[in-house]
Tab-separated table of C-alpha atoms in Angstrom:
chain	number	residue	atom	x	y	z
A	24	UNK	CA	7.333	-1.723	16.812
A	25	UNK	CA	4.008	-0.413	18.096
A	26	UNK	CA	3.394	-1.580	21.617
A	27	UNK	CA	-0.259	-0.544	22.008
A	28	UNK	CA	-3.006	1.099	19.783
A	29	UNK	CA	-4.112	3.353	22.526
A	30	UNK	CA	-3.898	7.016	21.219
A	31	UNK	CA	-1.973	8.891	23.983
A	32	UNK	CA	-2.216	12.685	24.398
A	33	UNK	CA	-0.226	14.558	21.793
A	34	UNK	CA	3.299	15.605	22.856
A	35	UNK	CA	3.747	18.175	20.165
A	36	UNK	CA	3.514	21.877	20.259
A	37	UNK	CA	0.644	23.183	18.112
A	38	UNK	CA	1.766	24.481	14.721
A	39	UNK	CA	0.949	27.808	13.176
A	40	UNK	CA	-2.575	26.508	12.380
A	41	UNK	CA	-3.124	25.406	15.970
A	42	UNK	CA	-3.368	21.819	14.885
A	43	UNK	CA	-2.327	18.794	16.887
A	44	UNK	CA	-2.153	15.126	15.806
A	45	UNK	CA	-3.633	12.836	18.475
A	46	UNK	CA	-1.061	10.256	19.627
A	47	UNK	CA	1.828	11.845	17.690
A	48	UNK	CA	5.168	11.958	19.497
A	49	UNK	CA	6.397	14.716	17.081
A	50	UNK	CA	4.975	16.907	14.320
A	51	UNK	CA	5.841	19.858	12.276
A	52	UNK	CA	3.191	21.949	10.619
A	53	UNK	CA	3.804	24.094	7.475
A	54	UNK	CA	1.655	26.399	5.407
A	55	UNK	CA	2.450	25.677	1.671
A	56	UNK	CA	1.419	27.548	-1.572
A	57	UNK	CA	1.197	24.102	-3.260
A	58	UNK	CA	0.664	20.720	-1.488
A	59	UNK	CA	1.174	18.874	-4.814
A	60	UNK	CA	4.570	17.423	-5.775
A	61	UNK	CA	5.078	20.454	-8.090
A	62	UNK	CA	5.437	22.471	-4.959
A	63	UNK	CA	6.598	20.079	-2.320
A	64	UNK	CA	9.807	18.843	-3.869
A	65	UNK	CA	11.776	21.975	-3.609
A	66	UNK	CA	10.813	22.647	0.041
A	67	UNK	CA	11.648	19.116	1.175
A	68	UNK	CA	8.022	18.328	1.926
A	69	UNK	CA	8.205	15.198	-0.200
A	70	UNK	CA	10.902	12.843	-1.407
A	71	UNK	CA	10.996	12.022	-5.152
A	72	UNK	CA	12.992	8.786	-4.398
A	73	UNK	CA	9.924	7.485	-2.478
A	74	UNK	CA	7.664	7.457	-5.604
A	75	UNK	CA	10.288	6.800	-8.278
A	76	UNK	CA	9.335	4.134	-10.704
A	77	UNK	CA	5.439	4.127	-9.863
A	78	UNK	CA	4.227	6.057	-12.814
A	79	UNK	CA	4.853	6.393	-16.545
A	80	UNK	CA	7.084	9.227	-17.771
A	81	UNK	CA	5.089	12.168	-19.141
A	82	UNK	CA	2.185	11.737	-16.533
A	83	UNK	CA	0.585	15.212	-16.066
A	84	UNK	CA	-0.620	15.908	-12.541
A	85	UNK	CA	-2.724	18.725	-11.187
A	86	UNK	CA	-0.855	21.466	-9.405
A	87	UNK	CA	-1.588	24.567	-7.391
A	88	UNK	CA	-3.293	23.382	-4.279
A	89	UNK	CA	-2.588	25.685	-1.218
A	90	UNK	CA	-2.926	24.353	2.291
A	91	UNK	CA	-1.336	22.902	5.329
A	92	UNK	CA	0.949	19.980	5.580
A	93	UNK	CA	1.822	18.129	8.850
A	94	UNK	CA	4.858	15.769	9.058
A	95	UNK	CA	5.543	13.729	12.130
A	96	UNK	CA	5.789	10.311	13.794
A	97	UNK	CA	3.974	8.215	16.334
A	98	UNK	CA	5.777	6.581	19.260
A	99	UNK	CA	7.734	3.555	18.025
A	100	UNK	CA	10.953	1.730	18.930
A	101	UNK	CA	12.294	0.927	15.486
A	102	UNK	CA	14.507	3.348	13.374
A	103	UNK	CA	14.555	2.241	9.695
A	104	UNK	CA	13.131	5.542	8.351
A	105	UNK	CA	15.689	8.272	8.345
A	106	UNK	CA	13.484	10.838	6.579
A	107	UNK	CA	14.132	14.442	8.063
A	108	UNK	CA	17.070	12.983	9.959
A	109	UNK	CA	14.381	11.734	12.534
A	110	UNK	CA	15.694	8.032	12.421
A	111	UNK	CA	12.308	6.971	13.633
A	112	UNK	CA	9.666	4.754	12.163
A	113	UNK	CA	5.870	5.346	12.081
A	114	UNK	CA	6.335	8.566	10.302
A	115	UNK	CA	3.268	10.127	8.545
A	116	UNK	CA	2.232	13.022	6.365
A	117	UNK	CA	-1.225	14.794	6.543
A	118	UNK	CA	-2.204	17.356	3.933
A	119	UNK	CA	-5.178	19.710	4.370
A	120	UNK	CA	-6.163	21.791	1.343
A	121	UNK	CA	-7.688	25.232	1.778
A	122	UNK	CA	-10.441	24.335	-0.664
A	123	UNK	CA	-11.888	21.187	1.005
A	124	UNK	CA	-14.592	19.057	-0.316
A	125	UNK	CA	-15.410	17.370	2.857
A	126	UNK	CA	-13.464	14.127	2.238
A	127	UNK	CA	-10.354	12.321	3.474
A	128	UNK	CA	-8.193	9.727	1.729
A	129	UNK	CA	-5.935	7.647	3.747
A	130	UNK	CA	-3.106	5.448	2.321
A	131	UNK	CA	-0.264	3.138	3.336
A	132	UNK	CA	2.791	2.818	1.109
A	133	UNK	CA	3.693	0.252	-1.605
A	134	UNK	CA	6.583	-2.117	-1.123
A	135	UNK	CA	8.534	-1.020	1.935
A	136	UNK	CA	8.744	2.634	0.980
A	137	UNK	CA	8.494	5.624	3.080
A	138	UNK	CA	5.511	7.795	3.671
A	139	UNK	CA	5.783	9.952	0.488
A	140	UNK	CA	5.599	7.033	-1.860
A	141	UNK	CA	1.942	7.769	-2.815
A	142	UNK	CA	2.548	11.472	-3.401
A	143	UNK	CA	2.556	11.570	-7.143
A	144	UNK	CA	0.211	8.652	-7.874
A	145	UNK	CA	-2.535	9.375	-5.254
A	146	UNK	CA	-1.967	12.557	-3.154
A	147	UNK	CA	-1.622	15.005	-6.043
A	148	UNK	CA	-4.869	13.646	-7.602
A	149	UNK	CA	-7.073	13.696	-4.556
A	150	UNK	CA	-5.804	16.956	-3.271
A	151	UNK	CA	-6.813	18.582	-6.432
A	152	UNK	CA	-10.308	17.153	-6.008
A	153	UNK	CA	-10.454	18.751	-2.572
A	154	UNK	CA	-9.751	15.812	-0.297
A	155	UNK	CA	-7.618	15.888	2.697
A	156	UNK	CA	-4.839	13.219	2.407
A	157	UNK	CA	-2.975	11.121	5.019
A	158	UNK	CA	-0.218	8.407	4.497
A	159	UNK	CA	1.978	6.410	6.681
A	160	UNK	CA	5.222	4.508	6.294
A	161	UNK	CA	3.560	1.502	7.877
A	162	UNK	CA	5.773	1.449	10.883
A	163	UNK	CA	8.967	-0.142	9.238
A	164	UNK	CA	10.633	0.433	5.976
A	165	UNK	CA	13.494	-0.724	3.717
A	166	UNK	CA	14.893	-4.222	3.133
A	167	UNK	CA	15.289	-4.860	6.848
A	168	UNK	CA	11.657	-4.273	7.692
A	169	UNK	CA	11.248	-7.854	8.737
A	170	UNK	CA	13.653	-7.399	11.605
A	171	UNK	CA	11.028	-5.156	13.375
A	172	UNK	CA	9.092	-7.087	16.033
A	173	UNK	CA	9.644	-10.037	18.262
A	174	UNK	CA	7.547	-12.702	16.548
A	175	UNK	CA	7.124	-13.778	12.881
A	176	UNK	CA	4.586	-11.547	11.310
A	177	UNK	CA	4.881	-8.701	13.710
A	178	UNK	CA	6.256	-6.195	11.099
A	179	UNK	CA	3.368	-6.767	8.691
A	180	UNK	CA	0.748	-6.889	11.448
A	181	UNK	CA	2.177	-3.450	12.496
A	182	UNK	CA	1.319	-2.126	9.055
A	183	UNK	CA	-2.391	-2.525	9.611
A	184	UNK	CA	-2.228	-0.965	13.101
A	185	UNK	CA	-0.486	2.087	11.797
A	186	UNK	CA	-3.035	2.565	9.162
A	187	UNK	CA	-5.771	2.352	11.766
A	188	UNK	CA	-3.862	4.684	14.032
A	189	UNK	CA	-3.354	7.339	11.300
A	190	UNK	CA	-6.995	7.128	10.109
A	191	UNK	CA	-8.256	7.976	13.619
A	192	UNK	CA	-5.725	10.734	14.044
A	193	UNK	CA	-6.343	12.230	10.606
A	194	UNK	CA	-10.050	12.314	11.183
A	195	UNK	CA	-9.375	14.293	14.420
A	196	UNK	CA	-7.070	16.725	12.588
A	197	UNK	CA	-9.691	17.296	9.798
A	198	UNK	CA	-12.221	18.203	12.412
A	199	UNK	CA	-9.783	20.674	14.082
A	200	UNK	CA	-8.942	22.295	10.615
A	201	UNK	CA	-12.392	22.596	9.171
A	202	UNK	CA	-14.710	22.364	12.225
A	203	UNK	CA	-16.431	19.052	11.241
A	204	UNK	CA	-15.476	15.480	10.701
A	205	UNK	CA	-15.003	14.163	7.181
A	206	UNK	CA	-18.232	13.259	5.372
A	207	UNK	CA	-16.494	10.557	3.408
A	208	UNK	CA	-13.249	8.770	4.256
A	209	UNK	CA	-11.786	6.428	1.522
A	210	UNK	CA	-8.782	4.141	1.717
A	211	UNK	CA	-6.561	3.744	-1.302
A	212	UNK	CA	-3.301	1.955	-2.056
A	213	UNK	CA	-0.948	0.187	-4.464
A	214	UNK	CA	0.567	-3.390	-3.973
A	215	UNK	CA	1.259	-3.696	-0.219
A	216	UNK	CA	-0.877	-0.595	0.067
A	217	UNK	CA	-3.640	-2.383	-1.629
A	218	UNK	CA	-3.478	-5.199	0.794
A	219	UNK	CA	-3.833	-2.589	3.566
A	220	UNK	CA	-7.086	-1.337	1.824
A	221	UNK	CA	-8.419	-5.007	1.894
A	222	UNK	CA	-7.537	-5.521	5.460
A	223	UNK	CA	-8.909	-2.274	6.695
A	224	UNK	CA	-12.296	-2.887	4.971
A	225	UNK	CA	-12.481	-6.387	6.319
A	226	UNK	CA	-11.505	-5.524	9.869
A	227	UNK	CA	-12.017	-1.804	10.481
A	228	UNK	CA	-14.747	-1.002	8.014
A	229	UNK	CA	-16.399	1.361	10.408
A	230	UNK	CA	-13.663	3.852	9.819
A	231	UNK	CA	-14.221	4.113	6.006
A	232	UNK	CA	-16.861	4.703	3.389
A	233	UNK	CA	-15.017	2.671	0.710
A	234	UNK	CA	-11.730	1.740	-0.758
A	235	UNK	CA	-9.672	1.377	-4.021
A	236	UNK	CA	-7.214	-1.521	-4.174
A	237	UNK	CA	-4.476	-1.273	-6.924
A	238	UNK	CA	-3.004	-4.798	-7.304
A	239	UNK	CA	-3.033	-5.532	-3.546
A	240	UNK	CA	-0.873	-8.361	-2.262
A	241	UNK	CA	-2.867	-11.437	-1.300
A	242	UNK	CA	-2.045	-12.935	2.089
A	243	UNK	CA	-4.085	-15.989	3.062
A	244	UNK	CA	-3.607	-18.894	5.383
A	245	UNK	CA	-3.959	-21.744	2.977
A	246	UNK	CA	-3.817	-21.571	-0.866
A	247	UNK	CA	-2.257	-18.999	-3.051
A	248	UNK	CA	0.077	-16.278	-1.773
A	249	UNK	CA	3.466	-14.989	-2.988
A	250	UNK	CA	5.279	-17.537	-0.852
A	251	UNK	CA	3.602	-20.265	-2.804
A	252	UNK	CA	3.927	-19.087	-6.470
A	253	UNK	CA	7.203	-17.140	-6.362
A	254	UNK	CA	9.345	-20.209	-5.461
A	255	UNK	CA	7.472	-22.112	-8.230
A	256	UNK	CA	8.507	-19.468	-10.795
A	257	UNK	CA	12.078	-19.298	-9.515
A	258	UNK	CA	12.347	-23.116	-9.665
A	259	UNK	CA	10.916	-23.229	-13.243
A	260	UNK	CA	12.722	-20.118	-14.751
A	261	UNK	CA	13.558	-19.882	-17.680
A	262	UNK	CA	11.237	-22.723	-18.818
A	263	UNK	CA	8.157	-20.865	-20.212
A	264	UNK	CA	5.701	-23.666	-19.495
A	265	UNK	CA	6.903	-23.900	-15.858
A	266	UNK	CA	6.702	-20.128	-15.329
A	267	UNK	CA	3.233	-19.979	-16.739
A	268	UNK	CA	2.257	-22.980	-14.524
A	269	UNK	CA	3.315	-20.763	-11.606
A	270	UNK	CA	0.613	-18.349	-12.615
A	271	UNK	CA	2.400	-15.872	-14.828
A	272	UNK	CA	0.378	-14.950	-17.908
A	273	UNK	CA	1.188	-15.974	-21.378
A	274	UNK	CA	2.241	-12.838	-23.189
A	275	UNK	CA	4.199	-11.543	-20.179
A	276	UNK	CA	7.341	-13.440	-21.136
A	277	UNK	CA	9.276	-10.108	-22.086
A	278	UNK	CA	8.913	-9.019	-18.503
A	279	UNK	CA	10.300	-12.120	-16.991
A	280	UNK	CA	14.144	-11.462	-17.089
A	281	UNK	CA	13.770	-8.124	-15.297
A	282	UNK	CA	11.401	-9.484	-12.661
A	283	UNK	CA	13.548	-12.561	-12.098
A	284	UNK	CA	16.695	-10.359	-11.672
A	285	UNK	CA	15.055	-7.692	-9.500
A	286	UNK	CA	11.958	-8.805	-7.759
A	287	UNK	CA	11.069	-12.582	-7.557
A	288	UNK	CA	13.931	-13.809	-5.386
A	289	UNK	CA	14.290	-10.738	-3.288
A	290	UNK	CA	10.554	-10.458	-2.637
A	291	UNK	CA	10.336	-14.233	-1.691
A	292	UNK	CA	13.340	-13.941	0.654
A	293	UNK	CA	12.135	-10.817	2.412
A	294	UNK	CA	8.672	-12.140	3.181
A	295	UNK	CA	9.901	-15.622	4.100
A	296	UNK	CA	12.260	-13.975	6.538
A	297	UNK	CA	9.218	-12.129	8.001
A	298	UNK	CA	6.775	-15.096	8.266
A	299	UNK	CA	9.018	-18.074	8.417
A	300	UNK	CA	12.519	-16.919	9.633
A	301	UNK	CA	13.756	-20.333	10.586
A	302	UNK	CA	13.933	-21.584	7.026
A	303	UNK	CA	17.498	-21.841	5.715
A	304	UNK	CA	17.082	-23.322	2.231
A	305	UNK	CA	17.249	-21.802	-1.217
A	306	UNK	CA	14.336	-19.479	-2.174
A	307	UNK	CA	13.334	-21.667	-5.119
A	308	UNK	CA	13.052	-24.707	-2.712
A	309	UNK	CA	10.642	-23.032	-0.281
A	310	UNK	CA	7.403	-25.044	0.101
A	311	UNK	CA	4.791	-22.969	1.855
A	312	UNK	CA	2.347	-25.871	2.177
A	313	UNK	CA	5.024	-28.099	3.860
A	314	UNK	CA	6.464	-25.350	5.990
A	315	UNK	CA	3.041	-24.266	7.277
A	316	UNK	CA	3.994	-20.781	8.905
A	317	UNK	CA	0.287	-20.613	9.803
A	318	UNK	CA	0.685	-18.796	13.208
A	319	UNK	CA	2.389	-15.891	11.578
A	320	UNK	CA	0.054	-15.811	8.502
A	321	UNK	CA	-2.998	-15.962	10.600
A	322	UNK	CA	-2.105	-12.547	12.021
A	323	UNK	CA	-2.242	-10.951	8.619
A	324	UNK	CA	-4.357	-12.992	6.484
A	325	UNK	CA	-7.246	-11.774	4.449
A	326	UNK	CA	-10.719	-13.437	4.381
A	327	UNK	CA	-12.596	-11.496	1.654
A	328	UNK	CA	-15.260	-10.453	4.226
A	329	UNK	CA	-15.139	-6.752	3.266
A	330	UNK	CA	-17.847	-4.616	4.985
A	331	UNK	CA	-17.659	-1.539	2.870
A	332	UNK	CA	-17.583	-0.872	-1.027
A	333	UNK	CA	-14.243	-1.904	-2.531
A	334	UNK	CA	-12.944	-1.643	-6.117
A	335	UNK	CA	-9.919	-3.749	-7.015
A	336	UNK	CA	-7.953	-3.098	-10.277
A	337	UNK	CA	-5.289	-5.557	-11.454
A	338	UNK	CA	-3.277	-5.815	-14.609
A	339	UNK	CA	-3.426	-9.020	-16.584
A	340	UNK	CA	0.375	-8.818	-17.215
A	341	UNK	CA	1.379	-8.230	-13.621
A	342	UNK	CA	4.636	-10.079	-13.360
A	343	UNK	CA	5.274	-9.722	-9.578
A	344	UNK	CA	1.631	-10.652	-8.210
A	345	UNK	CA	0.184	-12.633	-11.179
A	346	UNK	CA	-3.461	-11.897	-11.443
A	347	UNK	CA	-4.624	-15.583	-11.659
A	348	UNK	CA	-3.098	-16.204	-8.235
A	349	UNK	CA	-3.831	-12.987	-6.526
A	350	UNK	CA	-6.734	-10.651	-7.361
A	351	UNK	CA	-8.744	-13.329	-9.265
A	352	UNK	CA	-8.483	-15.484	-6.085
A	353	UNK	CA	-9.394	-12.532	-3.851
A	354	UNK	CA	-12.441	-11.787	-5.901
A	355	UNK	CA	-13.624	-15.400	-5.356
A	356	UNK	CA	-12.927	-14.985	-1.719
A	357	UNK	CA	-15.135	-11.802	-1.656
A	358	UNK	CA	-17.945	-13.652	-3.539
A	359	UNK	CA	-21.018	-12.134	-5.314
A	360	UNK	CA	-22.902	-10.814	-2.293
A	361	UNK	CA	-20.415	-8.248	-0.877
A	362	UNK	CA	-20.020	-4.715	-2.097
A	363	UNK	CA	-17.085	-5.400	-4.557
A	364	UNK	CA	-16.192	-4.359	-8.046
A	365	UNK	CA	-13.254	-5.878	-9.913
A	366	UNK	CA	-11.491	-4.488	-13.086
A	367	UNK	CA	-9.070	-6.599	-14.799
A	368	UNK	CA	-6.854	-4.367	-16.874
A	369	UNK	CA	-5.653	-5.928	-20.159
A	370	UNK	CA	-1.867	-5.329	-20.598
A	371	UNK	CA	-1.483	-3.832	-17.108
A	372	UNK	CA	1.752	-4.583	-15.189
A	373	UNK	CA	2.621	-4.247	-11.590
A	374	UNK	CA	5.021	-1.448	-12.243
A	375	UNK	CA	3.802	1.410	-14.307
A	376	UNK	CA	7.453	2.589	-14.587
A	377	UNK	CA	8.082	-0.188	-17.049
A	378	UNK	CA	5.527	1.273	-19.494
A	379	UNK	CA	8.181	3.439	-21.000
A	380	UNK	CA	10.649	0.583	-21.315
A	381	UNK	CA	8.299	-1.380	-23.512
A	382	UNK	CA	6.401	1.099	-25.753
A	383	UNK	CA	3.067	-0.185	-26.962
A	384	UNK	CA	3.259	-3.482	-24.937
A	385	UNK	CA	1.869	-2.338	-21.509
A	386	UNK	CA	-1.372	-0.484	-20.428
A	387	UNK	CA	-0.576	2.222	-17.758
A	388	UNK	CA	-2.513	1.495	-14.571
A	389	UNK	CA	-2.542	5.023	-13.247
A	390	UNK	CA	-5.242	6.315	-15.592
A	391	UNK	CA	-7.370	3.291	-14.682
A	392	UNK	CA	-6.827	4.099	-10.952
A	393	UNK	CA	-8.030	7.573	-11.465
A	394	UNK	CA	-11.170	6.494	-13.360
A	395	UNK	CA	-11.801	3.900	-10.616
A	396	UNK	CA	-11.519	6.535	-7.836
A	397	UNK	CA	-14.180	8.553	-9.710
A	398	UNK	CA	-16.368	5.479	-9.927
A	399	UNK	CA	-15.905	4.827	-6.116
A	400	UNK	CA	-16.931	8.446	-5.493
A	401	UNK	CA	-20.154	7.971	-7.411
A	402	UNK	CA	-20.862	4.594	-5.911
A	403	UNK	CA	-20.789	5.823	-2.297
A	404	UNK	CA	-21.957	9.443	-2.853
A	405	UNK	CA	-23.941	10.633	0.125
């Protein structure tokens, strides 16, 4: 768990490029012929397990982006991330292409995955466009992420701190590498990573020029959040009317058995343990409005008060974070007078990895993400 957000002097020895990461406890710098996943897999500079299931099979990514990669970690006391044998959380990756376009893209990972989870879906794409890229494991990973910290909500609150920490450090590294600060800094993320985009643009907007949120998790003090609608779905399943009343879209029924088996109960339990650990009842019986874990939720809640341009994309058949009780709600929270664009993707689901399991039934979200990134670039072009 992070103790303070002050960026201490770097303890690492400068790498072959003479680069240091402010605040890092340890870092390793490598020059690579290709920073994309086509080149990083063989050398151990990514982990395909981190990004498994996040894109459709057959997705073609750009390749051949030479540059510098920095892997390391910031000071932390938790040890759920065993990547590189470091057994140390708050791991990060920073990639610096030789052919730089002047921009930086920062990301936090979806779910509770490690720092390479966005490599195939985000990093490859933005590196080929010339952006520097930085991603964090958010400070705690895996199914036991909620054990990090002393108070309810500490683990998720750390996610936001770690993104801020990495953004500040990555900007400094970019200036070292290229001789000037990034002209544009974007934040982009999927699911929990999308939540991080929203939170940063609400609370740390001065660090960014805009953000792209792909089906971000909605945390709010009162009203809809996954601790309110997932128990409803669990209690109602398999009754179709009851599951639809919980917010899951008509037409998504073919996805319910998989999500009921693998996601609904597990997700509800993990976040209930993080935000309301004293609850001992069944997941389907959890009543957020009656339990009122407001002190923990207040530390991570979204308000909609973004201060920089934000694009949100969300699939209408999302069967983990149903659109009617997540991004539709967040769009209302943002309102019409803030810099916000919202794209509801007909037939899109939360997991692009399921596109191949249901041919012709789901719309891949990844192409929409890439189109929306180009839209964001044009929107905030200097």
